[in-house]
mmCIF file of C-alpha atoms in Angstrom:
data_model
loop_
_atom_site.group_PDB
_atom_site.id
_atom_site.type_symbol
_atom_site.label_atom_id
_atom_site.label_comp_id
_atom_site.label_asym_id
_atom_site.label_seq_id
_atom_site.Cartn_x
_atom_site.Cartn_y
_atom_site.Cartn_z
ATOM 1 C CA MET A 666 122.510 86.385 79.133
ATOM 2 C CA THR A 667 119.714 88.540 80.566
ATOM 3 C CA GLU A 668 117.657 86.832 83.237
ATOM 4 C CA ILE A 669 113.967 86.714 82.345
ATOM 5 C CA ARG A 670 111.753 87.621 85.297
ATOM 6 C CA PRO A 671 108.666 85.424 85.548
ATOM 7 C CA VAL A 672 105.489 87.458 85.263
ATOM 8 C CA LYS A 673 103.764 87.588 88.633
ATOM 9 C CA ARG A 674 100.010 87.177 88.613
ATOM 10 C CA ILE A 675 98.545 90.170 90.425
ATOM 11 C CA GLY A 676 95.081 90.308 91.914
ATOM 12 C CA PHE A 677 93.562 93.694 92.722
ATOM 13 C CA ILE A 678 90.536 94.098 95.003
ATOM 14 C CA GLY A 679 88.959 97.565 95.048
ATOM 15 C CA LEU A 680 88.955 99.453 91.741
ATOM 16 C CA GLY A 681 87.994 102.921 92.948
ATOM 17 C CA ASP A 682 89.619 106.270 92.192
ATOM 18 C CA MET A 683 92.917 104.963 93.568
ATOM 19 C CA GLY A 684 92.703 101.241 92.897
ATOM 20 C CA LEU A 685 91.814 101.317 89.202
ATOM 21 C CA PRO A 686 94.753 103.484 88.074
ATOM 22 C CA MET A 687 97.090 101.466 90.321
ATOM 23 C CA ALA A 688 95.908 98.251 88.687
ATOM 24 C CA CYS A 689 96.296 99.766 85.221
ATOM 25 C CA ASN A 690 99.859 100.854 86.017
ATOM 26 C CA LEU A 691 100.676 97.282 87.009
ATOM 27 C CA ILE A 692 99.425 96.151 83.604
ATOM 28 C CA LYS A 693 101.670 98.752 81.956
ATOM 29 C CA ALA A 694 104.577 97.422 84.032
ATOM 30 C CA GLY A 695 104.104 94.005 82.428
ATOM 31 C CA PHE A 696 102.174 92.149 85.112
ATOM 32 C CA GLU A 697 99.158 89.951 84.512
ATOM 33 C CA VAL A 698 96.394 91.691 86.501
ATOM 34 C CA CYS A 699 93.011 90.310 87.538
ATOM 35 C CA GLY A 700 90.587 92.592 89.356
ATOM 36 C CA PHE A 701 87.538 92.322 91.572
ATOM 37 C CA ASP A 702 85.036 95.027 92.477
ATOM 38 C CA LEU A 703 81.334 95.070 93.256
ATOM 39 C CA ARG A 704 80.792 97.713 90.542
ATOM 40 C CA THR A 705 80.527 96.260 87.051
ATOM 41 C CA ASN A 706 81.532 99.511 85.379
ATOM 42 C CA ARG A 707 84.883 99.516 87.205
ATOM 43 C CA LEU A 708 85.558 95.948 86.075
ATOM 44 C CA ASP A 709 84.737 96.970 82.509
ATOM 45 C CA LEU A 710 87.286 99.793 82.701
ATOM 46 C CA LEU A 711 89.996 97.407 83.901
ATOM 47 C CA LYS A 712 89.166 94.920 81.150
ATOM 48 C CA LYS A 713 89.315 97.700 78.562
ATOM 49 C CA ASP A 714 92.849 98.476 79.749
ATOM 50 C CA GLY A 715 94.003 94.885 79.350
ATOM 51 C CA GLY A 716 93.138 93.379 82.722
ATOM 52 C CA LYS A 717 91.180 90.261 83.557
ATOM 53 C CA ILE A 718 88.212 90.138 85.906
ATOM 54 C CA ALA A 719 87.299 87.657 88.627
ATOM 55 C CA SER A 720 83.773 86.667 89.559
ATOM 56 C CA SER A 721 84.676 86.327 93.253
ATOM 57 C CA ILE A 722 87.366 87.021 95.812
ATOM 58 C CA SER A 723 87.952 83.301 96.110
ATOM 59 C CA GLU A 724 88.557 82.931 92.383
ATOM 60 C CA LEU A 725 90.960 85.862 92.414
ATOM 61 C CA GLY A 726 92.864 84.515 95.415
ATOM 62 C CA LYS A 727 93.376 81.091 93.858
ATOM 63 C CA SER A 728 94.876 82.517 90.673
ATOM 64 C CA SER A 729 97.134 85.228 92.163
ATOM 65 C CA ASP A 730 100.701 85.331 93.427
ATOM 66 C CA VAL A 731 100.164 88.779 94.946
ATOM 67 C CA VAL A 732 96.864 90.459 95.870
ATOM 68 C CA PHE A 733 96.424 94.181 96.499
ATOM 69 C CA VAL A 734 93.580 95.139 98.846
ATOM 70 C CA MET A 735 92.493 98.745 98.298
ATOM 71 C CA VAL A 736 89.132 99.289 99.991
ATOM 72 C CA MET A 737 87.747 101.864 102.413
ATOM 73 C CA THR A 738 87.394 100.426 105.915
ATOM 74 C CA GLY A 739 88.946 97.972 108.332
ATOM 75 C CA LYS A 740 85.692 96.001 108.379
ATOM 76 C CA GLN A 741 85.847 95.553 104.611
ATOM 77 C CA VAL A 742 89.503 94.517 104.803
ATOM 78 C CA SER A 743 88.715 91.921 107.469
ATOM 79 C CA GLU A 744 85.858 90.424 105.461
ATOM 80 C CA ILE A 745 87.928 90.293 102.264
ATOM 81 C CA ILE A 746 90.883 88.627 103.966
ATOM 82 C CA LEU A 747 89.430 86.597 106.840
ATOM 83 C CA GLY A 748 85.818 85.997 105.796
ATOM 84 C CA ASP A 749 84.455 82.553 104.928
ATOM 85 C CA LYS A 750 85.145 83.271 101.259
ATOM 86 C CA GLY A 751 88.180 85.411 102.010
ATOM 87 C CA LEU A 752 91.717 85.340 100.706
ATOM 88 C CA ILE A 753 92.998 83.323 103.671
ATOM 89 C CA ASN A 754 90.943 80.384 102.417
ATOM 90 C CA SER A 755 91.893 80.647 98.742
ATOM 91 C CA MET A 756 95.499 81.855 98.504
ATOM 92 C CA GLN A 757 98.328 79.339 98.598
ATOM 93 C CA GLN A 758 101.081 79.339 101.189
ATOM 94 C CA GLY A 759 103.977 81.591 100.236
ATOM 95 C CA LYS A 760 101.778 84.050 98.338
ATOM 96 C CA THR A 761 101.459 87.693 99.411
ATOM 97 C CA ILE A 762 98.786 90.243 100.267
ATOM 98 C CA ILE A 763 99.678 93.915 99.822
ATOM 99 C CA LEU A 764 97.387 95.917 102.095
ATOM 100 C CA SER A 765 97.136 99.381 100.534
ATOM 101 C CA SER A 766 93.947 100.457 102.309
ATOM 102 C CA THR A 767 94.213 103.083 105.038
ATOM 103 C CA ILE A 768 92.861 101.487 108.211
ATOM 104 C CA SER A 769 93.794 101.525 111.884
ATOM 105 C CA PRO A 770 97.084 99.910 112.951
ATOM 106 C CA LEU A 771 95.114 97.533 115.179
ATOM 107 C CA ASP A 772 92.928 96.389 112.276
ATOM 108 C CA ALA A 773 96.053 95.725 110.192
ATOM 109 C CA ARG A 774 97.609 93.631 112.952
ATOM 110 C CA GLU A 775 94.406 91.665 113.509
ATOM 111 C CA VAL A 776 94.209 90.507 109.890
ATOM 112 C CA SER A 777 97.938 89.813 109.684
ATOM 113 C CA GLU A 778 98.188 87.309 112.544
ATOM 114 C CA PRO A 779 95.942 84.591 111.008
ATOM 115 C CA LEU A 780 97.596 85.162 107.606
ATOM 116 C CA ILE A 781 101.081 84.607 108.952
ATOM 117 C CA LYS A 782 99.925 81.432 110.728
ATOM 118 C CA ALA A 783 98.486 80.247 107.406
ATOM 119 C CA GLY A 784 101.803 80.839 105.657
ATOM 120 C CA ILE A 785 100.620 83.856 103.651
ATOM 121 C CA LYS A 786 102.879 86.915 103.575
ATOM 122 C CA ILE A 787 101.617 90.461 104.066
ATOM 123 C CA ILE A 788 102.952 93.937 103.327
ATOM 124 C CA ASP A 789 101.197 96.713 105.245
ATOM 125 C CA THR A 790 101.631 99.696 102.923
ATOM 126 C CA PRO A 791 99.096 102.500 102.768
ATOM 127 C CA VAL A 792 99.820 105.095 100.105
ATOM 128 C CA SER A 793 99.864 108.866 99.725
ATOM 129 C CA GLY A 794 99.645 111.005 96.633
ATOM 130 C CA GLY A 795 95.973 111.054 95.762
ATOM 131 C CA LYS A 796 94.323 110.243 92.472
ATOM 132 C CA SER A 797 96.994 112.004 90.425
ATOM 133 C CA GLY A 798 99.727 109.999 92.152
ATOM 134 C CA ALA A 799 97.841 106.775 91.460
ATOM 135 C CA GLU A 800 97.401 107.711 87.808
ATOM 136 C CA ASN A 801 101.027 108.755 87.342
ATOM 137 C CA GLY A 802 102.520 105.841 89.280
ATOM 138 C CA SER A 803 104.161 108.350 91.619
ATOM 139 C CA LEU A 804 102.598 107.312 94.935
ATOM 140 C CA THR A 805 104.516 107.427 98.196
ATOM 141 C CA MET A 806 104.350 104.040 99.913
ATOM 142 C CA MET A 807 105.066 103.434 103.607
ATOM 143 C CA ALA A 808 105.660 99.695 103.763
ATOM 144 C CA ALA A 809 105.873 97.525 106.874
ATOM 145 C CA ALA A 810 106.935 93.922 106.346
ATOM 146 C CA SER A 811 109.861 91.632 106.924
ATOM 147 C CA LYS A 812 112.891 92.923 105.024
ATOM 148 C CA GLU A 813 112.916 89.741 102.979
ATOM 149 C CA THR A 814 109.289 90.178 101.890
ATOM 150 C CA PHE A 815 109.832 93.893 101.215
ATOM 151 C CA ASP A 816 112.858 93.204 99.012
ATOM 152 C CA GLU A 817 111.146 90.325 97.222
ATOM 153 C CA HIS A 818 108.299 92.558 96.029
ATOM 154 C CA GLN A 819 110.188 95.655 94.921
ATOM 155 C CA ASP A 820 109.189 95.133 91.285
ATOM 156 C CA VAL A 821 105.495 95.043 92.209
ATOM 157 C CA LEU A 822 105.691 98.036 94.550
ATOM 158 C CA LYS A 823 107.562 100.059 91.938
ATOM 159 C CA GLY A 824 104.765 99.304 89.512
ATOM 160 C CA VAL A 825 102.507 101.677 91.460
ATOM 161 C CA GLY A 826 104.835 103.812 93.595
ATOM 162 C CA GLU A 827 107.760 106.159 93.124
ATOM 163 C CA LYS A 828 108.934 106.743 96.690
ATOM 164 C CA ILE A 829 108.863 103.472 98.606
ATOM 165 C CA PHE A 830 109.894 103.485 102.260
ATOM 166 C CA HIS A 831 110.482 100.467 104.474
ATOM 167 C CA VAL A 832 109.129 101.884 107.741
ATOM 168 C CA GLY A 833 109.524 98.769 109.875
ATOM 169 C CA GLU A 834 108.984 95.024 110.112
ATOM 170 C CA GLU A 835 105.970 95.105 112.435
ATOM 171 C CA ILE A 836 102.650 94.949 110.596
ATOM 172 C CA GLY A 837 100.619 98.028 111.530
ATOM 173 C CA MET A 838 103.601 100.366 111.386
ATOM 174 C CA GLY A 839 102.706 101.393 107.836
ATOM 175 C CA GLN A 840 99.263 102.420 109.071
ATOM 176 C CA THR A 841 100.832 104.200 112.038
ATOM 177 C CA VAL A 842 103.011 106.346 109.774
ATOM 178 C CA LYS A 843 99.999 107.066 107.541
ATOM 179 C CA ALA A 844 97.859 108.155 110.500
ATOM 180 C CA ALA A 845 100.515 110.655 111.597
ATOM 181 C CA LEU A 846 100.846 111.901 108.011
ATOM 182 C CA GLN A 847 97.091 112.333 107.599
ATOM 183 C CA ALA A 848 96.991 114.500 110.715
ATOM 184 C CA LEU A 849 99.428 116.841 108.966
ATOM 185 C CA ILE A 850 97.634 116.743 105.615
ATOM 186 C CA GLY A 851 94.168 117.260 107.094
ATOM 187 C CA SER A 852 95.357 120.174 109.226
ATOM 188 C CA THR A 853 97.106 121.680 106.205
ATOM 189 C CA PHE A 854 93.915 121.485 104.169
ATOM 190 C CA THR A 855 91.890 123.379 106.759
ATOM 191 C CA ALA A 856 94.600 126.034 107.114
ATOM 192 C CA ILE A 857 94.538 126.529 103.336
ATOM 193 C CA PHE A 858 90.736 126.831 103.351
ATOM 194 C CA GLU A 859 90.796 129.440 106.105
ATOM 195 C CA SER A 860 93.623 131.520 104.621
ATOM 196 C CA LEU A 861 91.940 131.674 101.202
ATOM 197 C CA VAL A 862 88.604 132.726 102.699
ATOM 198 C CA LEU A 863 90.339 135.352 104.842
ATOM 199 C CA GLY A 864 92.103 136.814 101.824
ATOM 200 C CA ALA A 865 88.954 136.752 99.688
ATOM 201 C CA LYS A 866 86.898 138.499 102.373
ATOM 202 C CA ALA A 867 89.571 141.188 102.716
ATOM 203 C CA GLY A 868 89.550 141.843 98.983
ATOM 204 C CA VAL A 869 92.559 139.876 97.708
ATOM 205 C CA ARG A 870 92.097 138.407 94.233
ATOM 206 C CA GLY A 871 92.319 134.633 94.040
ATOM 207 C CA GLU A 872 94.998 134.754 91.371
ATOM 208 C CA VAL A 873 97.216 136.782 93.686
ATOM 209 C CA MET A 874 96.794 134.341 96.562
ATOM 210 C CA HIS A 875 97.456 131.362 94.306
ATOM 211 C CA GLU A 876 100.692 132.845 92.981
ATOM 212 C CA VAL A 877 102.018 134.376 96.199
ATOM 213 C CA PHE A 878 101.123 131.508 98.528
ATOM 214 C CA GLY A 879 102.545 129.018 96.037
ATOM 215 C CA ALA A 880 105.852 130.902 95.852
ATOM 216 C CA SER A 881 106.203 131.303 99.617
ATOM 217 C CA GLY A 882 107.930 129.135 102.190
ATOM 218 C CA VAL A 883 104.808 126.969 102.496
ATOM 219 C CA GLY A 884 104.416 126.542 98.744
ATOM 220 C CA SER A 885 103.813 122.931 97.731
ATOM 221 C CA PRO A 886 102.010 120.854 95.091
ATOM 222 C CA LEU A 887 99.297 120.228 97.708
ATOM 223 C CA LEU A 888 98.746 123.967 98.231
ATOM 224 C CA LYS A 889 98.767 124.810 94.527
ATOM 225 C CA ASN A 890 96.421 121.985 93.588
ATOM 226 C CA CYS A 891 94.049 122.708 96.457
ATOM 227 C CA SER A 892 93.791 126.463 95.780
ATOM 228 C CA LYS A 893 93.293 125.915 92.047
ATOM 229 C CA LEU A 894 90.485 123.403 92.580
ATOM 230 C CA ILE A 895 88.757 125.773 95.006
ATOM 231 C CA MET A 896 88.979 128.729 92.627
ATOM 232 C CA ASP A 897 87.825 126.561 89.729
ATOM 233 C CA ARG A 898 84.894 125.574 92.005
ATOM 234 C CA ALA A 899 85.703 121.915 91.353
ATOM 235 C CA PHE A 900 84.113 120.275 94.369
ATOM 236 C CA LYS A 901 83.210 116.856 93.004
ATOM 237 C CA GLY A 902 84.891 114.121 90.983
ATOM 238 C CA THR A 903 88.478 115.170 91.727
ATOM 239 C CA GLY A 904 89.372 111.890 93.451
ATOM 240 C CA SER A 905 89.693 113.210 97.002
ATOM 241 C CA GLN A 906 86.395 112.472 98.692
ATOM 242 C CA ILE A 907 85.649 114.209 101.973
ATOM 243 C CA GLN A 908 84.480 110.882 103.422
ATOM 244 C CA THR A 909 87.943 109.401 102.985
ATOM 245 C CA MET A 910 89.784 112.216 104.756
ATOM 246 C CA TYR A 911 87.175 112.282 107.525
ATOM 247 C CA LYS A 912 87.696 108.544 108.064
ATOM 248 C CA ASP A 913 91.479 108.963 108.028
ATOM 249 C CA LEU A 914 91.422 111.823 110.546
ATOM 250 C CA GLY A 915 89.273 109.662 112.808
ATOM 251 C CA ILE A 916 92.046 107.049 112.756
ATOM 252 C CA SER A 917 94.602 109.760 113.588
ATOM 253 C CA MET A 918 92.536 110.984 116.534
ATOM 254 C CA ASP A 919 92.013 107.447 117.856
ATOM 255 C CA MET A 920 95.748 106.830 117.697
ATOM 256 C CA ALA A 921 96.355 110.088 119.556
ATOM 257 C CA LYS A 922 94.020 108.960 122.356
ATOM 258 C CA GLN A 923 95.709 105.577 122.590
ATOM 259 C CA ASN A 924 99.123 107.219 122.894
ATOM 260 C CA GLY A 925 98.145 110.141 125.147
ATOM 261 C CA VAL A 926 99.057 112.819 122.597
ATOM 262 C CA ALA A 927 97.347 116.233 122.513
ATOM 263 C CA MET A 928 96.208 117.074 118.965
ATOM 264 C CA PHE A 929 94.737 120.573 119.101
ATOM 265 C CA THR A 930 95.106 121.428 115.415
ATOM 266 C CA THR A 931 94.125 117.995 114.135
ATOM 267 C CA ALA A 932 91.083 117.966 116.424
ATOM 268 C CA ALA A 933 89.928 121.286 114.947
ATOM 269 C CA ALA A 934 90.477 119.922 111.430
ATOM 270 C CA TYR A 935 88.500 116.784 112.301
ATOM 271 C CA GLU A 936 85.567 118.866 113.556
ATOM 272 C CA LEU A 937 85.632 121.009 110.424
ATOM 273 C CA PHE A 938 85.606 117.902 108.229
ATOM 274 C CA GLN A 939 82.732 116.536 110.306
ATOM 275 C CA SER A 940 80.760 119.723 109.627
ATOM 276 C CA GLY A 941 81.699 119.564 105.968
ATOM 277 C CA ILE A 942 80.629 115.962 105.534
ATOM 278 C CA SER A 943 77.240 116.794 107.052
ATOM 279 C CA LEU A 944 76.678 119.450 104.375
ATOM 280 C CA PHE A 945 78.462 117.884 101.410
ATOM 281 C CA PRO A 946 78.571 114.102 102.010
ATOM 282 C CA GLU A 947 79.127 113.161 98.359
ATOM 283 C CA GLU A 948 81.685 115.832 97.526
ATOM 284 C CA ASP A 949 85.436 116.312 97.825
ATOM 285 C CA ASN A 950 87.670 117.871 100.483
ATOM 286 C CA TRP A 951 87.673 121.318 98.897
ATOM 287 C CA SER A 952 83.905 121.645 99.347
ATOM 288 C CA ILE A 953 84.528 122.491 103.016
ATOM 289 C CA VAL A 954 85.640 125.960 101.905
ATOM 290 C CA ARG A 955 82.000 126.686 101.077
ATOM 291 C CA LEU A 956 81.076 126.339 104.744
ATOM 292 C CA LEU A 957 83.663 128.970 105.651
ATOM 293 C CA GLU A 958 82.531 131.144 102.740
ATOM 294 C CA GLN A 959 78.958 131.051 104.043
ATOM 295 C CA ILE A 960 80.098 132.205 107.475
ATOM 296 C CA ALA A 961 82.240 134.992 106.034
ATOM 297 C CA ASP A 962 79.756 135.912 103.259
ATOM 298 C CA THR A 963 82.388 135.748 100.544
ATOM 299 C CA GLU A 964 83.622 133.499 97.745
ATOM 300 C CA VAL A 965 87.128 132.410 96.817
ATOM 301 C CA LYS A 966 87.470 132.926 93.061
ATOM 302 C CA TRP A 967 89.989 133.900 90.446
#
């Protein structure tokens, strides 16, 4: 006789470009999902896809077995979890918070300690894969938690992720892995921007660069997607806001300082993103190429 798995009640806080599709994938996986966001239109989208909505964090915490937290900053995470009306005061002992936000390792550890004392479990698991990965359920997850907690929540994690790694038992290690990864991704972005502008200025057609670069030893989905968006001049609404990468690179640089690691390439990328965010604060990562285009007096196009 087939064992029937009880449906876990999932709460999801933060229904942005990443959070909303993650929540919707959990619904598709058969979970009962209740969401909370300060934006009414995002709640309406979740409801349209079969989810429930909560009027407060406290209400959501009381009714959930597992709560995802997918917001922008460590300050927001702390308020949601440890605030007077936070999850620590509404969730029952034995329930679990899945921290999917990208914040500093220290911030993750600081929220975890009171939770553990209160008998609430936590999985520190930032994600990678962007908006498309969230929509397709193909995110990479770097999860730090006790092995028991990690194993217990495989069904939930697989509802949003495809490649799920147990990176350690110490809370904060998931964020540590993500910070190192973001240094690589941010530096790769700026190298792509520069190489495309160089080729364009020297007279190489965009189509040629897209095909040749993509077929080379550095070819990757990241490269192909990035170059296509730039040549399509799609600088807004692609789900990869410049503010997010700038914040993430700041975490990487802080971690480098704390560990005494020289980060020449990442530091240059961070400065370029800082310049880009000054010019295009509401746009996406690819908009930075326009700064380089202005300097070189050229345009990357098909």
